[in-house]
Short mmCIF file of C-alpha atoms in Angstrom, two decimals:
data_model
loop_
_atom_site.label_atom_id
_atom_site.label_comp_id
_atom_site.label_asym_id
_atom_site.label_seq_id
_atom_site.Cartn_x
_atom_site.Cartn_y
_atom_site.Cartn_z
CA MET T 21 80.54 83.40 123.48
CA THR T 22 80.84 85.33 126.66
CA VAL T 23 83.50 87.95 127.28
CA LYS T 24 84.96 85.73 129.93
CA GLY T 25 85.25 82.81 127.51
CA ALA T 26 86.90 84.89 124.85
CA PHE T 27 89.29 86.25 127.42
CA CYS T 28 90.22 82.72 128.47
CA ILE T 29 90.92 81.71 124.88
CA GLY T 30 92.91 84.89 124.42
CA MET T 31 95.02 84.07 127.46
CA LEU T 32 95.55 80.55 126.21
CA VAL T 33 96.75 81.76 122.86
CA LEU T 34 98.90 84.35 124.54
CA THR T 35 100.59 81.91 126.90
CA GLY T 36 100.93 79.51 124.01
CA SER T 37 102.73 82.01 121.88
CA PHE T 38 104.75 83.25 124.81
CA GLY T 39 105.86 79.75 125.76
CA PHE T 40 106.75 79.03 122.17
CA SER T 41 109.00 82.00 121.69
CA GLN T 42 110.81 81.33 124.94
CA ASN T 43 111.92 77.82 124.30
CA LEU T 44 114.27 77.95 121.40
CA LEU T 45 116.39 75.31 123.14
CA GLU T 46 113.38 73.02 123.46
CA ILE T 47 112.80 73.22 119.74
CA LEU T 48 116.40 72.15 119.24
CA ASP T 49 115.96 69.29 121.70
CA GLU T 50 113.07 68.00 119.65
CA GLU T 51 115.17 68.26 116.51
CA GLN T 52 117.96 66.37 118.24
CA ASP T 53 115.70 63.50 119.22
CA LYS T 54 115.24 62.64 115.57
CA VAL T 55 118.85 61.51 115.29
CA PRO T 56 119.59 58.04 116.73
CA GLN T 57 122.26 57.92 119.41
CA PHE T 58 124.63 55.11 120.39
CA THR T 59 126.58 54.27 123.50
CA GLU T 60 130.29 54.90 123.56
CA ALA T 61 132.98 52.85 125.22
CA THR T 62 131.19 49.90 126.79
CA PHE T 63 134.73 48.80 127.47
CA LYS T 64 137.81 50.76 126.57
CA THR T 65 140.25 48.04 125.63
CA THR T 66 139.67 45.30 123.09
CA ARG T 67 140.09 42.81 125.96
CA ILE T 68 138.24 42.76 129.27
CA THR T 69 141.07 40.86 130.95
CA PHE T 70 142.29 37.91 128.86
CA GLY T 71 139.16 37.57 126.74
CA HIS T 72 137.97 39.84 124.00
CA SER T 73 135.47 42.58 124.69
CA ILE T 74 132.88 43.85 122.21
CA GLU T 75 135.11 46.80 121.38
CA THR T 76 136.83 46.91 118.03
CA ARG T 77 139.47 49.36 116.93
CA LYS T 78 138.31 52.17 114.70
CA LYS T 79 139.30 52.53 111.06
CA GLY T 80 142.98 53.12 110.48
CA VAL T 81 144.00 52.35 114.04
CA LEU T 82 146.92 49.98 114.55
CA GLU T 83 147.37 48.54 117.97
CA LEU T 84 150.61 47.03 119.17
CA PHE T 85 149.43 44.65 121.83
CA VAL T 86 151.93 43.09 124.18
CA SER T 87 150.62 40.76 126.87
CA ASN T 88 152.77 39.23 129.55
CA ARG T 89 152.16 36.60 132.19
CA PHE T 90 154.56 36.16 135.08
CA TRP T 91 154.48 33.25 137.49
CA ASN T 92 156.66 31.37 139.93
CA THR T 93 157.55 27.70 140.19
CA PRO T 94 156.50 25.90 143.37
CA GLU T 95 160.08 25.70 144.65
CA GLU T 96 160.70 27.41 147.96
CA ARG T 97 163.74 29.32 146.85
CA THR T 98 164.73 30.30 143.34
CA GLN T 99 167.21 32.79 142.02
CA SER T 100 165.22 34.16 139.08
CA PHE T 101 165.01 37.85 138.55
CA LEU T 102 161.48 39.16 139.27
CA SER T 103 159.65 35.95 138.47
CA ASP T 104 160.58 32.38 137.60
CA ARG T 105 158.71 32.13 134.32
CA MET T 106 157.14 34.46 131.87
CA SER T 107 155.24 34.27 128.66
CA THR T 108 154.74 37.07 126.17
CA ARG T 109 152.31 37.50 123.35
CA ILE T 110 153.17 40.15 120.84
CA ALA T 111 150.48 41.10 118.40
CA LEU T 112 149.49 43.66 115.85
CA GLU T 113 145.82 44.45 115.60
CA TYR T 114 144.31 46.72 112.97
CA GLY T 115 140.93 48.32 112.40
CA PHE T 116 139.99 48.02 108.73
CA THR T 117 136.69 49.79 109.22
CA ASP T 118 135.02 51.20 112.30
CA ARG T 119 133.36 47.84 112.77
CA PHE T 120 135.85 45.29 111.49
CA SER T 121 139.29 44.56 112.88
CA MET T 122 141.85 41.78 112.63
CA GLY T 123 144.86 40.83 114.67
CA PHE T 124 147.85 38.49 114.48
CA GLY T 125 150.13 37.49 117.29
CA GLY T 126 152.49 34.91 118.69
CA THR T 127 152.99 33.62 122.21
CA THR T 128 156.43 32.63 123.48
CA TRP T 129 155.55 30.03 126.13
CA ASP T 130 153.30 27.66 124.24
CA GLY T 131 154.43 28.54 120.71
CA LEU T 132 150.96 29.46 119.58
CA PHE T 133 150.48 31.78 116.65
CA ASP T 134 147.04 33.23 116.52
CA GLY T 135 144.91 35.37 114.31
CA TYR T 136 141.45 36.74 114.76
CA ALA T 137 138.76 38.67 112.98
CA LYS T 138 136.17 40.65 114.80
CA TYR T 139 133.05 42.36 113.52
CA LYS T 140 130.81 44.65 115.49
CA LEU T 141 127.30 43.76 114.47
CA VAL T 142 125.12 45.88 116.73
CA GLN T 143 125.85 48.91 118.85
CA GLN T 144 123.72 49.54 121.90
CA GLY T 145 121.42 52.55 121.60
CA LEU T 146 121.24 55.39 124.08
CA GLU T 147 118.44 56.01 126.58
CA GLY T 148 116.46 52.90 125.83
CA LYS T 149 116.22 53.60 122.11
CA GLY T 150 117.67 51.16 119.61
CA SER T 151 119.26 47.91 120.64
CA PRO T 152 119.55 47.11 124.38
CA VAL T 153 122.87 45.33 123.82
CA SER T 154 125.95 45.52 121.66
CA ILE T 155 126.89 42.40 119.73
CA THR T 156 130.23 41.52 118.19
CA LEU T 157 131.18 38.41 116.25
CA PHE T 158 134.59 36.96 116.90
CA GLN T 159 136.52 34.23 115.13
CA ASN T 160 139.95 33.08 116.12
CA ALA T 161 142.39 30.52 114.72
CA THR T 162 145.60 29.34 116.35
CA TYR T 163 148.53 27.39 115.02
CA PHE T 164 150.56 25.26 117.41
CA SER T 165 154.19 25.57 116.34
CA GLU T 166 156.04 23.44 118.92
CA GLY T 167 156.92 19.78 118.45
CA ILE T 168 154.16 17.29 119.16
CA ALA T 169 155.35 14.99 121.93
CA ASN T 170 152.90 12.20 121.26
CA ASP T 171 154.01 9.97 118.33
CA ALA T 172 150.46 8.69 117.88
CA ILE T 173 149.32 12.07 116.67
CA ALA T 174 149.94 12.83 113.04
CA ASP T 175 151.96 15.95 112.58
CA ASP T 176 149.80 17.69 110.03
CA PHE T 177 148.51 21.19 109.66
CA GLY T 178 144.93 20.33 110.58
CA ASN T 179 146.00 18.83 113.88
CA ARG T 180 147.95 21.89 114.76
CA MET T 181 145.06 24.27 114.18
CA SER T 182 142.47 25.22 116.77
CA TYR T 183 139.53 27.56 116.41
CA ALA T 184 137.36 29.61 118.70
CA SER T 185 134.13 31.28 117.67
CA GLN T 186 132.47 33.71 120.00
CA LEU T 187 129.37 35.78 120.17
CA LEU T 188 130.16 38.76 122.37
CA ILE T 189 127.05 40.30 123.87
CA ALA T 190 127.50 43.26 126.18
CA ARG T 191 125.38 45.88 127.78
CA LYS T 192 126.49 49.15 129.29
CA PHE T 193 124.16 49.38 132.27
CA SER T 194 125.44 52.70 133.52
CA ARG T 195 128.39 54.92 132.83
CA LYS T 196 130.36 52.86 135.30
CA PHE T 197 129.10 49.33 134.91
CA SER T 198 129.20 47.13 131.80
CA LEU T 199 128.61 43.41 131.61
CA GLN T 200 129.40 40.95 128.85
CA VAL T 201 128.21 37.41 128.23
CA THR T 202 130.18 35.36 125.75
CA PRO T 203 128.88 32.08 124.33
CA THR T 204 131.87 30.29 122.85
CA PHE T 205 132.50 27.32 120.60
CA ILE T 206 136.00 25.86 120.45
CA HIS T 207 137.42 23.25 118.14
CA ARG T 208 140.80 21.85 119.18
CA GLY T 209 142.92 20.24 116.51
CA LEU T 210 145.11 18.22 118.83
CA GLU T 211 143.58 15.08 120.28
CA PHE T 212 145.45 14.15 123.44
CA SER T 213 143.30 11.13 124.16
CA GLU T 214 140.34 9.39 122.57
CA GLU T 215 138.07 10.23 125.51
CA ASP T 216 138.60 13.94 125.00
CA PRO T 217 136.08 15.95 123.08
CA GLN T 218 137.61 18.10 120.38
CA ASN T 219 134.68 20.48 120.33
CA HIS T 220 133.95 22.45 123.44
CA PHE T 221 131.11 24.69 124.42
CA ALA T 222 131.80 27.41 126.91
CA VAL T 223 130.28 30.57 128.21
CA GLY T 224 132.13 33.55 129.55
CA ILE T 225 131.01 36.36 131.75
CA GLY T 226 132.99 39.52 132.29
CA GLY T 227 132.44 43.02 133.51
CA ARG T 228 133.97 46.32 134.29
CA TYR T 229 133.32 48.87 136.96
CA LYS T 230 134.87 52.27 136.53
CA ILE T 231 136.73 53.48 139.57
CA GLY T 232 137.90 56.69 137.97
CA ASN T 233 137.70 58.50 134.69
CA HIS T 234 140.71 56.62 133.38
CA MET T 235 140.65 53.47 135.43
CA SER T 236 138.33 50.54 135.80
CA PHE T 237 138.09 47.38 137.81
CA VAL T 238 137.55 44.31 135.63
CA SER T 239 136.88 40.63 136.09
CA GLU T 240 136.20 37.71 133.83
CA TYR T 241 135.31 34.03 134.04
CA TYR T 242 134.74 31.24 131.53
CA ALA T 243 132.93 27.99 132.23
CA VAL T 244 133.42 25.04 129.88
CA ALA T 245 130.45 22.69 129.50
CA ASN T 246 132.45 19.67 128.27
CA PRO T 247 136.06 19.98 129.37
CA ILE T 248 139.03 17.82 128.44
CA GLU T 249 138.84 14.47 130.27
CA SER T 250 142.37 13.11 130.12
CA PHE T 251 143.80 15.76 132.41
CA ASN T 252 142.31 18.26 134.80
CA THR T 253 141.41 21.66 133.47
CA TYR T 254 139.91 24.55 135.36
CA SER T 255 137.88 27.59 134.51
CA PRO T 256 139.98 30.62 133.73
CA PHE T 257 139.34 33.53 136.04
CA ALA T 258 140.88 36.96 136.36
CA VAL T 259 140.55 40.11 138.38
CA GLY T 260 142.36 43.22 137.38
CA VAL T 261 142.57 46.88 136.74
CA ASN T 262 142.59 48.58 133.36
CA TRP T 263 144.18 51.96 133.08
CA GLU T 264 144.53 54.22 130.09
CA ILE T 265 146.69 57.26 129.51
CA GLY T 266 146.26 58.76 126.07
CA ASP T 267 147.48 56.34 123.43
CA LEU T 268 148.59 53.80 125.97
CA MET T 269 146.25 51.29 127.55
CA MET T 270 147.41 49.04 130.31
CA GLN T 271 145.87 46.03 131.96
CA PHE T 272 147.04 44.56 135.24
CA GLN T 273 145.51 41.30 136.34
CA LEU T 274 145.74 38.27 138.57
CA THR T 275 144.70 35.11 136.81
CA ASN T 276 145.11 31.37 136.62
CA ALA T 277 144.99 31.45 132.81
CA LEU T 278 148.38 31.04 131.27
CA GLY T 279 147.35 30.99 127.65
CA MET T 280 146.60 34.15 125.74
CA ALA T 281 144.74 32.79 122.73
CA GLU T 282 141.12 31.71 123.20
CA PRO T 283 141.40 27.94 122.57
CA ALA T 284 144.31 27.82 125.01
CA PHE T 285 142.99 29.70 127.99
CA ILE T 286 139.35 28.67 127.77
CA ALA T 287 139.79 24.94 127.22
CA GLN T 288 143.28 24.24 128.52
CA THR T 289 143.89 26.12 131.75
CA ARG T 290 145.54 23.52 133.94
CA ASN T 291 145.56 25.31 137.28
CA ASN T 292 142.74 26.57 139.39
CA PHE T 293 142.69 30.12 140.66
CA ASN T 294 144.41 30.55 144.01
CA PHE T 295 147.28 32.50 145.45
CA ARG T 296 149.85 29.71 145.45
CA ASN T 297 152.62 29.06 142.97
CA PRO T 298 152.48 28.26 140.12
CA ASN T 299 148.73 28.83 139.95
CA LEU T 300 148.84 32.55 140.33
CA ASN T 301 149.85 34.49 137.26
CA PHE T 302 150.43 38.16 137.22
CA GLY T 303 149.31 39.53 133.91
CA PHE T 304 150.42 42.81 132.42
CA ASN T 305 149.14 43.89 129.01
CA VAL T 306 150.06 47.02 127.15
CA ALA T 307 148.34 48.27 124.06
CA TYR T 308 149.93 51.12 122.23
CA ILE T 309 147.62 52.74 119.73
CA MET T 310 148.76 54.32 116.49
CA HIS T 311 146.51 56.21 114.13
CA PHE T 312 147.26 55.76 110.45
CA LYS T 313 144.21 57.45 109.08
CA ARG T 314 143.95 60.93 110.44
CA LYS T 315 140.65 62.61 109.94
CA LEU T 316 140.12 66.36 109.63
CA LYS T 317 143.25 66.87 107.59
CA GLY T 318 141.90 69.99 105.93
CA LEU T 319 140.54 71.53 109.09
CA LYS T 320 142.23 74.85 109.83
CA GLN T 321 141.52 77.29 112.57
CA GLU T 322 139.84 80.53 111.50
CA LYS T 323 141.87 83.65 111.82
CA LYS T 324 140.72 85.74 114.71
CA PRO T 325 138.55 88.65 113.58
CA MET K 1 83.57 91.33 123.26
CA ASN K 2 83.93 93.33 120.10
CA LYS K 3 87.15 94.82 121.39
CA LEU K 4 88.58 91.43 122.16
CA ILE K 5 88.24 90.00 118.67
CA PRO K 6 90.91 92.20 117.08
CA ILE K 7 93.22 91.43 120.01
CA LEU K 8 92.67 87.74 119.53
CA PHE K 9 93.26 88.14 115.85
CA LEU K 10 96.44 90.05 116.53
CA VAL K 11 97.68 87.46 119.00
CA SER K 12 97.07 84.56 116.65
CA PHE K 13 98.74 86.53 113.89
CA CYS K 14 101.73 87.04 116.19
CA VAL K 15 101.98 83.30 116.73
CA HIS K 16 101.85 82.74 113.04
CA ALA K 17 104.38 85.46 112.32
CA GLN K 18 106.77 84.04 114.89
CA ASN K 19 106.62 80.64 113.34
CA THR K 20 107.71 81.91 109.99
CA GLU K 21 110.34 84.19 111.43
CA LYS K 22 112.43 81.44 112.91
CA ILE K 23 115.43 80.14 111.05
CA ILE K 24 117.28 76.95 111.85
CA ALA K 25 120.70 75.52 111.11
CA ARG K 26 120.73 71.73 111.25
CA GLN K 27 124.24 71.14 110.05
CA GLY K 28 126.06 73.84 111.91
CA ASN K 29 129.77 73.59 112.18
CA VAL K 30 131.67 73.83 115.46
CA ALA K 31 135.38 73.07 115.61
CA PHE K 32 137.76 73.38 118.52
CA PHE K 33 141.50 73.56 118.69
CA SER K 34 143.94 72.87 121.47
CA TYR K 35 147.56 73.63 120.74
CA THR K 36 150.39 72.65 123.06
CA SER K 37 154.03 71.86 122.48
CA VAL K 38 153.29 68.17 123.08
CA GLU K 39 150.23 67.64 120.96
CA ASN K 40 147.78 69.49 118.77
CA ILE K 41 144.21 68.42 119.08
CA LYS K 42 141.42 69.44 116.77
CA ALA K 43 137.87 68.27 116.54
CA GLN K 44 134.88 69.09 114.44
CA ASN K 45 131.16 68.65 114.76
CA ASN K 46 129.04 69.35 111.72
CA GLN K 47 125.68 68.39 113.16
CA VAL K 48 125.25 71.33 115.47
CA LEU K 49 121.76 72.71 115.77
CA SER K 50 121.03 76.39 116.04
CA ILE K 51 117.89 78.45 115.84
CA ILE K 52 117.31 82.19 115.62
CA ASP K 53 114.14 84.08 116.24
CA LEU K 54 114.39 86.89 113.73
CA SER K 55 111.70 88.93 115.48
CA ASN K 56 113.83 89.58 118.53
CA GLY K 57 117.32 88.30 117.69
CA GLU K 58 117.22 85.47 120.19
CA ILE K 59 119.54 82.59 119.38
CA ALA K 60 119.98 79.09 120.75
CA VAL K 61 122.64 76.49 119.96
CA ASN K 62 122.69 72.81 120.82
CA ILE K 63 125.98 70.94 120.43
CA LEU K 64 125.88 67.18 120.74
CA MET K 65 129.15 66.25 122.38
CA ASN K 66 129.53 62.73 121.02
CA ALA K 67 129.16 64.01 117.47
CA PHE K 68 132.61 65.58 117.57
CA VAL K 69 134.99 63.93 115.16
CA PHE K 70 138.64 63.94 116.17
CA GLU K 71 141.79 63.49 114.20
CA LYS K 72 142.47 60.35 116.17
CA ALA K 73 139.61 57.94 116.69
CA LEU K 74 140.70 57.11 120.22
CA MET K 75 140.59 60.75 121.26
CA ARG K 76 136.88 60.78 120.65
CA GLU K 77 136.39 57.94 123.11
CA HIS K 78 138.55 59.60 125.71
CA PHE K 79 136.85 62.94 125.15
CA ASN K 80 133.40 61.47 125.67
CA GLU K 81 134.14 59.05 128.42
CA SER K 82 136.85 60.62 130.49
CA TYR K 83 136.77 64.36 129.95
CA ILE K 84 133.46 65.81 128.82
CA GLU K 85 131.52 62.83 130.26
CA SER K 86 128.93 62.95 127.53
CA ASP K 87 126.85 60.23 129.13
CA ILE K 88 126.00 62.66 131.95
CA TYR K 89 126.26 65.88 129.96
CA PRO K 90 125.32 64.85 126.42
CA LYS K 91 125.27 68.35 125.01
CA ALA K 92 126.52 71.86 125.36
CA THR K 93 123.99 74.62 124.88
CA PHE K 94 124.08 78.31 124.22
CA GLU K 95 121.19 80.64 124.75
CA GLY K 96 121.47 84.32 124.05
CA THR K 97 120.55 87.38 122.10
CA ILE K 98 122.17 89.07 119.16
CA SER K 99 122.57 92.65 120.33
CA ASP K 100 121.15 95.38 118.05
CA PHE K 101 119.86 92.74 115.70
CA ASP K 102 118.25 94.14 112.61
CA SER K 103 116.83 91.58 110.23
CA SER K 104 116.51 94.14 107.45
CA GLN K 105 120.25 94.65 107.19
CA SER K 106 121.67 92.68 104.29
CA GLU K 107 125.29 93.87 104.33
CA PRO K 108 127.76 91.66 106.23
CA HIS K 109 128.12 93.08 109.71
CA THR K 110 129.51 92.15 113.08
CA ARG K 111 127.44 91.89 116.24
CA ILE K 112 128.05 90.84 119.80
CA VAL K 113 126.03 87.81 120.85
CA LYS K 114 125.47 87.86 124.59
CA GLY K 115 124.30 84.77 126.36
CA THR K 116 124.96 81.81 128.57
CA PHE K 117 126.96 78.81 127.52
CA THR K 118 126.47 75.53 129.37
CA MET K 119 128.96 72.71 129.02
CA HIS K 120 129.82 69.81 131.34
CA GLY K 121 127.14 71.10 133.73
CA VAL K 122 128.76 74.51 134.15
CA THR K 123 127.12 77.70 132.91
CA LYS K 124 129.17 80.74 131.90
CA THR K 125 128.22 84.08 130.46
CA LEU K 126 129.81 84.74 127.09
CA ASP K 127 130.01 87.70 124.75
CA ILE K 128 130.85 86.40 121.30
CA LYS K 129 131.78 88.59 118.38
CA THR K 130 129.84 87.20 115.45
CA LYS K 131 129.89 88.01 111.79
CA ILE K 132 126.44 88.02 110.25
CA GLU K 133 126.05 87.63 106.50
CA LYS K 134 123.06 87.23 104.29
CA ILE K 135 123.85 85.35 101.10
CA ASP K 136 121.00 84.50 98.72
CA GLY K 137 118.56 85.20 101.52
CA LYS K 138 120.32 82.75 103.84
CA TYR K 139 121.74 83.91 107.10
CA ILE K 140 125.28 82.78 107.86
CA LEU K 141 126.81 83.32 111.28
CA THR K 142 130.50 82.80 111.85
CA GLY K 143 132.79 83.56 114.73
CA THR K 144 135.22 82.29 117.26
CA PHE K 145 135.52 82.32 121.03
CA GLU K 146 137.73 80.88 123.70
CA ALA K 147 136.87 78.53 126.52
CA VAL K 148 139.06 77.99 129.55
CA VAL K 149 139.13 74.27 130.34
CA LYS K 150 139.35 74.86 134.08
CA ASP K 151 136.15 76.94 134.10
CA TYR K 152 134.10 73.96 133.03
CA ASP K 153 135.25 71.62 135.75
CA ILE K 154 136.93 69.25 133.30
CA LYS K 155 139.51 67.15 135.06
CA ILE K 156 142.76 66.37 133.30
CA PRO K 157 145.09 63.84 134.90
CA PRO K 158 148.49 65.36 135.81
CA LEU K 159 150.24 62.96 133.40
CA LEU K 160 148.37 64.44 130.46
CA ALA K 161 148.24 68.06 131.63
CA GLY K 162 150.84 69.00 129.04
CA ASN K 163 148.82 67.54 126.18
CA ILE K 164 145.75 69.69 126.54
CA ALA K 165 145.79 73.47 126.26
CA LYS K 166 144.49 75.58 129.11
CA THR K 167 142.40 77.58 126.69
CA ILE K 168 140.55 75.96 123.83
CA SER K 169 139.57 78.10 120.91
CA VAL K 170 136.25 77.35 119.28
CA ASP K 171 135.20 78.25 115.73
CA PHE K 172 131.66 78.12 114.54
CA ARG K 173 129.72 78.58 111.33
CA PHE K 174 125.97 78.24 110.98
CA GLU K 175 123.93 78.41 107.81
CA TYR K 176 120.27 78.97 108.43
CA ASP K 177 117.18 77.85 106.57
CA PRO K 178 113.62 78.89 107.34
CA TYR K 179 112.13 76.82 110.13
CA ASP K 180 108.68 75.36 109.86
CA SER K 181 107.53 73.44 112.85
#
């Protein structure tokens, strides 16, 4: 071994040890990488616009969810205050665990009572690790409470029930942009005509783009593969803005979908989207969030030394 | 050549010695408190990483922002997405030195830790009064410091300005174990 060679090795060891002692933070970074990380807030609200998003409410969170749709009749002049017609859905939605939540609500206009259960199956990982998408399972059931106009239809419980099953698949592409694809299966209890299918397949696509730290632009669309034949139905579409301030989350949207439960708005939207009356609905949803399980109860601030 | 061998030996010994002289806290505790007349907010993170080089008293801390647990579940989402923006700035770090650090001292004593704290992309110099204890051969560091929200470029919408304190007080407690890489 020459002197030069030994010197080189010496330098190597030296720089090695020097570099090692300098990078305490790097050691911690390596430690950190061992813990799997997940994305947060692909969407903020449990709905994108009218349809459900992959988000579920966390354990012990009760959400009072009030959705409204306002629209006008085609008449030239009316004397209604604000708008000619409105429909309201009032619901309570609760997170039983961080992954599982349920909700129950009723809609004034079409007399639909609905309930749903939602389970978050997979949460998207961070920085390419873990799952590339988040997946949530969704099951809804609605009960039609109004009188059935058609005498030919038996007035029994089964006929009044409709169901929607959805697989919500979403990916947060960047901090601003998230996209969701929603394969849907709907079973309608009411058979308006023999030519109508009672089972529908549909697919929804929805996304959000954040335009501020507390505000995002959202849009959603559902296409039905085998729509109702006996009357014209159209694909529900919405554009809107979601805004959240603390415990209050608000959604403003323009849509052609009148219904607020899945079987209603996906399969039975009777107007196409345009800016004429009564096609255009103004939607305004408010979710007020209450926390019933407070964590960190025992946490007290240290006394200053 | 003959002179170099002891140096080499010494250097490699140094490397070895340094390895054994590092202590790490993997479940460090950091809690912060914001008190206003409208709302009290507290949050806790018990997965904070910290490492100390006992040979020179250098200390580093790595706080993962999305590991903070809040009283209200929704606050955590807001904190990460709208305030601290943890997708861009996933962690806060502290790098500094314990002044007059003496690893042979076993009595509880208080030292100033001088260093730089980086959060939300902003770096500030901090002097933190820290209590150092050695219980059953384990180092325990505890202390508290204050952070001014405005200093870290964290935007709070005017509507919620009353809900979040201008100054957040931060408590920490780290229990160290020997680190072997």
